[in-house]
Amino acid sequence: MSLHKNNDHPNDDGAPLPRIISERDDASSEQNDPTATCTSVDDSSSMHWILHWDINETILVGDEVGGDTIEDCFNKIIAKSAFVQKTADNAVGDDDNDFDSTTAMIPTHWWDGSPLKDEEGGPPPPLYTGWDWPKGCCPYYRTSYKRISKTFTDGHGAVYKPLYKEIEQRLTRRQQPDLFDNIIPAFFHTMNQLIHSPSSPNNPPVTIVFRTFGTDLPSIAQAMTAFAQGKHPDYPDFVHPQYELDASRLYYAKWVLQDHAGGGAEKQEEDERKRYQYQLFRQDDGSMVASGDQQVLDLLHNTGSSDQQHYVFGIQDDYPMWKAHTWEPWAGKPVWKLDGDSKHHHILLDDNIHNLPHDGIASVRQPTDNECFESLSGPEIQSMHGVHLIRVPTIEPIMNTDWFLQQIAKVQAAALLARASTGTT
């Protein structure tokens, strides 16, 4: 295993914190390097990076859609990265990350072989945040015990109680309500480094797009606007009016099926992936602002002639569409894989991206020969991880302020390498 960060040091109470293991043994050393950066600032600055940020459990602790309290989320965050051994009747498909095969499982041991027990004390088993599950193991959260994961550290996960307290301390709410409460500090650190740092590329600027299935865009917009006005106590010099987010740039999305063709189930899914059109409407007055992928891209790429351009947007995505298609990735939140000569590169960061072909929140769209767009299939979307998608194990950016920057830098490096290999400059 490769350690992303060794956290087995005591917290303020003197209790040890678990290590966080981020890759399996078979990952390459280059992939494991958490300090990997772009090939060069000059190369990176030639691109327009569009960063799509999920809100709940990616940058904000508290899941409005799921009905979870802050405390519920603290427990779930740990349970999702606490791995257990598969039981004998669930030992098949060890490398398949097979969710369905583990949902009824009743685990008895952590992945390091120590037994599950409702007791504090002793060194906690390491947490695991890698893309591929370790052989013969799965997350506690993917077993029959998911139903009690909101009280994880009061039960089987009692050994992780010191980590719960550490998370609580890092995200402690102030006595007075504050716009920035419960937003993971790593997010603001990342924005400051990408936008305000002297080494930040600024031609073109980074574009920020908040993505959610909930109704939390107005509160996030208030926080982002205050941040861009220098009102965050840790970043008083961050004054960038083009990153203020007002109601006119808060949208809701709809997938609209243009027409329909017959065929079997597989053909029908392929047909739907090609025939759905993504549309955006203003939240404040319901007026349409973009119909179809190209108009959405024109909006996000700032290709208009406005003298006062902004580089931050908010989109409430189409949850009924995703639910109706039983959580298929292609029906979720879309980002765009554009032709090699495009200067625009889209990246979605989300905690609900999975290494599963039929369960995930991220859709990736690409242009077709007839200048339309279609969604990739589930397996194709899986292959976009590390290129257009970044799965966010929430514990990582909570414990490592640089984690978002490190992952974005890896994707930027991969994108630039791909462009170089095709001779695109």
Coordinates of C-alpha atoms in Angstrom, one line a residue, residues 140-351:
Y140 CA -18.2 -0.8 5.8
Y141 CA -20.7 1.6 4.2
R142 CA -21.3 -0.8 1.3
T143 CA -22.5 -3.7 3.7
S144 CA -25.7 -4.4 5.5
Y145 CA -24.4 -2.0 8.2
K146 CA -24.9 1.0 5.9
R147 CA -28.2 1.5 7.8
I148 CA -26.4 2.3 11.0
S149 CA -23.5 4.3 9.5
K150 CA -24.9 7.6 10.7
T151 CA -23.9 6.5 14.2
F152 CA -20.8 4.7 13.1
T153 CA -18.4 5.9 15.9
D154 CA -20.9 5.1 18.6
G155 CA -21.0 1.5 17.5
H156 CA -18.6 -0.7 15.4
G157 CA -16.5 2.3 14.6
A158 CA -15.9 3.3 18.2
V159 CA -12.2 2.8 17.6
Y160 CA -12.4 5.8 15.2
K161 CA -14.0 8.1 17.8
P162 CA -10.8 10.2 18.1
L163 CA -10.9 10.9 14.4
Y164 CA -14.6 11.9 14.7
K165 CA -13.5 14.4 17.4
E166 CA -10.7 15.6 15.2
I167 CA -13.0 16.2 12.2
E168 CA -15.4 18.0 14.6
Q169 CA -12.6 20.2 15.8
R170 CA -11.5 21.1 12.3
L171 CA -15.0 22.0 11.2
T172 CA -16.2 23.5 14.5
R173 CA -19.0 25.9 14.0
R174 CA -18.5 29.3 15.6
Q175 CA -20.7 30.6 18.3
Q176 CA -22.3 33.0 15.9
P177 CA -23.7 31.8 12.6
D178 CA -21.3 32.3 9.8
L179 CA -21.5 32.1 6.0
F180 CA -18.5 29.8 5.9
D181 CA -19.6 27.3 8.6
N182 CA -19.1 23.7 7.6
I183 CA -17.5 24.4 4.3
I184 CA -14.2 22.4 4.2
P185 CA -11.3 24.9 4.6
A186 CA -9.4 23.1 1.8
F187 CA -11.9 24.5 -0.7
F188 CA -11.1 28.1 0.1
H189 CA -7.4 27.3 0.2
T190 CA -7.7 25.8 -3.2
M191 CA -9.5 28.8 -4.6
N192 CA -6.9 31.1 -3.2
Q193 CA -4.0 29.1 -4.7
L194 CA -5.7 28.7 -8.1
I195 CA -7.0 32.3 -8.4
H196 CA -5.1 34.6 -6.1
S197 CA -1.6 33.2 -5.8
P198 CA 1.1 35.0 -7.7
S199 CA 1.8 31.8 -9.6
S200 CA -1.8 31.3 -10.6
P201 CA -2.5 31.2 -14.3
N202 CA -4.8 34.1 -15.2
N203 CA -5.3 33.9 -19.0
P204 CA -7.9 32.6 -19.1
P205 CA -9.0 32.5 -15.5
V206 CA -10.2 29.3 -13.8
T207 CA -14.0 28.9 -14.0
I208 CA -15.9 27.6 -11.0
V209 CA -19.3 25.8 -11.4
F210 CA -21.1 24.6 -8.3
R211 CA -23.2 21.5 -8.9
T212 CA -25.9 20.1 -6.6
F213 CA -29.1 18.1 -6.5
G214 CA -30.3 20.2 -3.5
T215 CA -31.6 23.7 -2.9
D216 CA -28.4 25.0 -1.3
L217 CA -27.1 27.1 -4.2
P218 CA -28.3 30.5 -2.7
S219 CA -26.3 29.8 0.5
I220 CA -23.2 28.7 -1.4
A221 CA -23.5 31.8 -3.6
Q222 CA -23.6 34.0 -0.5
A223 CA -20.5 32.3 0.8
M224 CA -18.6 32.5 -2.5
T225 CA -19.6 36.2 -2.9
A226 CA -18.4 37.1 0.6
F227 CA -15.2 35.2 -0.1
A228 CA -14.6 37.1 -3.3
Q229 CA -15.1 40.3 -1.5
G230 CA -12.3 39.6 1.0
K231 CA -14.7 38.8 3.9
H232 CA -13.3 35.4 4.8
P233 CA -11.2 35.9 7.9
D234 CA -8.4 33.7 6.6
Y235 CA -8.2 35.4 3.2
P236 CA -8.9 39.1 3.6
D237 CA -6.8 39.9 0.4
F238 CA -8.9 37.7 -1.8
V239 CA -10.9 40.4 -3.7
H240 CA -12.0 39.2 -7.1
P241 CA -15.3 40.7 -8.3
Q242 CA -15.5 38.3 -11.2
Y243 CA -16.0 35.4 -8.7
E244 CA -19.0 37.0 -7.0
L245 CA -22.0 34.8 -7.6
D246 CA -25.4 36.5 -7.9
A247 CA -28.8 35.1 -8.5
S248 CA -28.6 35.7 -12.3
R249 CA -26.0 33.0 -12.6
L250 CA -27.8 30.3 -10.6
Y251 CA -29.6 27.8 -12.8
Y252 CA -31.6 24.6 -12.7
A253 CA -31.1 21.9 -15.3
K254 CA -33.4 19.6 -17.2
W255 CA -32.7 16.6 -19.3
V256 CA -35.2 16.6 -22.3
L257 CA -35.6 13.6 -24.5
Q258 CA -35.9 14.9 -28.1
D259 CA -37.4 11.8 -29.7
H260 CA -37.4 8.1 -29.2
A261 CA -36.4 5.0 -31.1
G262 CA -37.4 1.4 -30.5
G263 CA -35.2 -1.6 -29.7
G264 CA -34.2 -3.8 -26.8
A265 CA -33.1 -2.5 -23.4
E266 CA -29.4 -2.1 -24.4
K267 CA -30.4 -0.3 -27.6
Q268 CA -32.9 1.8 -25.7
E269 CA -30.2 3.0 -23.2
E270 CA -27.8 3.8 -26.0
D271 CA -30.5 5.7 -27.8
E272 CA -31.4 7.7 -24.7
R273 CA -27.8 8.6 -24.1
K274 CA -27.7 10.1 -27.6
R275 CA -31.1 11.7 -27.6
Y276 CA -31.3 13.5 -24.3
Q277 CA -30.6 17.2 -24.4
Y278 CA -29.3 19.2 -21.4
Q279 CA -31.0 22.6 -20.8
L280 CA -30.4 25.4 -18.3
F281 CA -33.0 27.8 -16.8
R282 CA -32.5 30.7 -14.5
Q283 CA -33.6 29.9 -10.9
D284 CA -35.0 33.4 -10.3
D285 CA -37.4 33.7 -13.2
G286 CA -37.4 30.3 -14.9
S287 CA -36.2 31.7 -18.3
M288 CA -34.2 29.4 -20.5
V289 CA -30.5 30.4 -20.8
A290 CA -29.1 27.4 -22.7
S291 CA -30.7 24.7 -24.8
G292 CA -28.4 21.9 -25.8
D293 CA -24.7 21.2 -24.9
Q294 CA -23.2 23.8 -27.2
Q295 CA -25.1 26.7 -25.7
V296 CA -24.3 25.4 -22.2
L297 CA -20.6 25.3 -23.2
D298 CA -20.8 28.8 -24.7
L299 CA -22.1 30.0 -21.4
L300 CA -19.6 28.3 -19.2
H301 CA -16.7 29.2 -21.6
N302 CA -17.6 32.9 -21.5
T303 CA -17.6 33.1 -25.2
G304 CA -20.1 36.0 -25.2
S305 CA -19.2 39.6 -25.8
S306 CA -20.1 41.0 -22.4
D307 CA -17.6 43.5 -21.0
Q308 CA -18.2 42.3 -17.5
Q309 CA -17.4 38.6 -17.5
H310 CA -17.8 36.3 -14.5
Y311 CA -16.1 33.0 -13.8
V312 CA -18.5 31.3 -11.4
F313 CA -21.9 29.7 -11.9
G314 CA -24.2 27.4 -10.0
I315 CA -26.3 24.6 -11.4
Q316 CA -29.0 22.6 -9.6
D317 CA -29.0 19.3 -11.6
D318 CA -31.9 17.1 -12.6
Y319 CA -32.3 14.7 -9.7
P320 CA -35.6 13.2 -10.9
M321 CA -33.8 12.2 -14.1
W322 CA -31.0 10.4 -12.3
K323 CA -33.4 8.7 -9.9
A324 CA -35.7 7.6 -12.8
H325 CA -32.7 5.9 -14.4
T326 CA -31.8 4.1 -11.1
W327 CA -28.6 6.1 -10.5
E328 CA -27.0 5.3 -13.9
P329 CA -23.9 7.6 -14.3
W330 CA -24.9 8.8 -17.8
A331 CA -28.1 10.3 -16.3
G332 CA -26.3 12.2 -13.6
K333 CA -24.4 15.5 -13.6
P334 CA -22.7 16.0 -17.0
V335 CA -19.3 17.4 -17.7
W336 CA -17.8 17.6 -21.2
K337 CA -15.0 15.7 -23.0
L338 CA -14.1 18.0 -25.9
D339 CA -12.0 17.5 -29.0
G340 CA -8.2 17.5 -28.6
D341 CA -7.8 21.0 -30.1
S342 CA -10.2 22.6 -27.5
K343 CA -8.5 24.9 -25.0
H344 CA -11.3 24.1 -22.5
H345 CA -11.0 21.2 -20.1
H346 CA -13.8 20.3 -17.7
I347 CA -13.2 18.5 -14.3
L348 CA -15.9 17.4 -11.9
L349 CA -15.0 16.8 -8.2
D350 CA -17.7 14.8 -6.4
D351 CA -17.8 12.3 -3.5

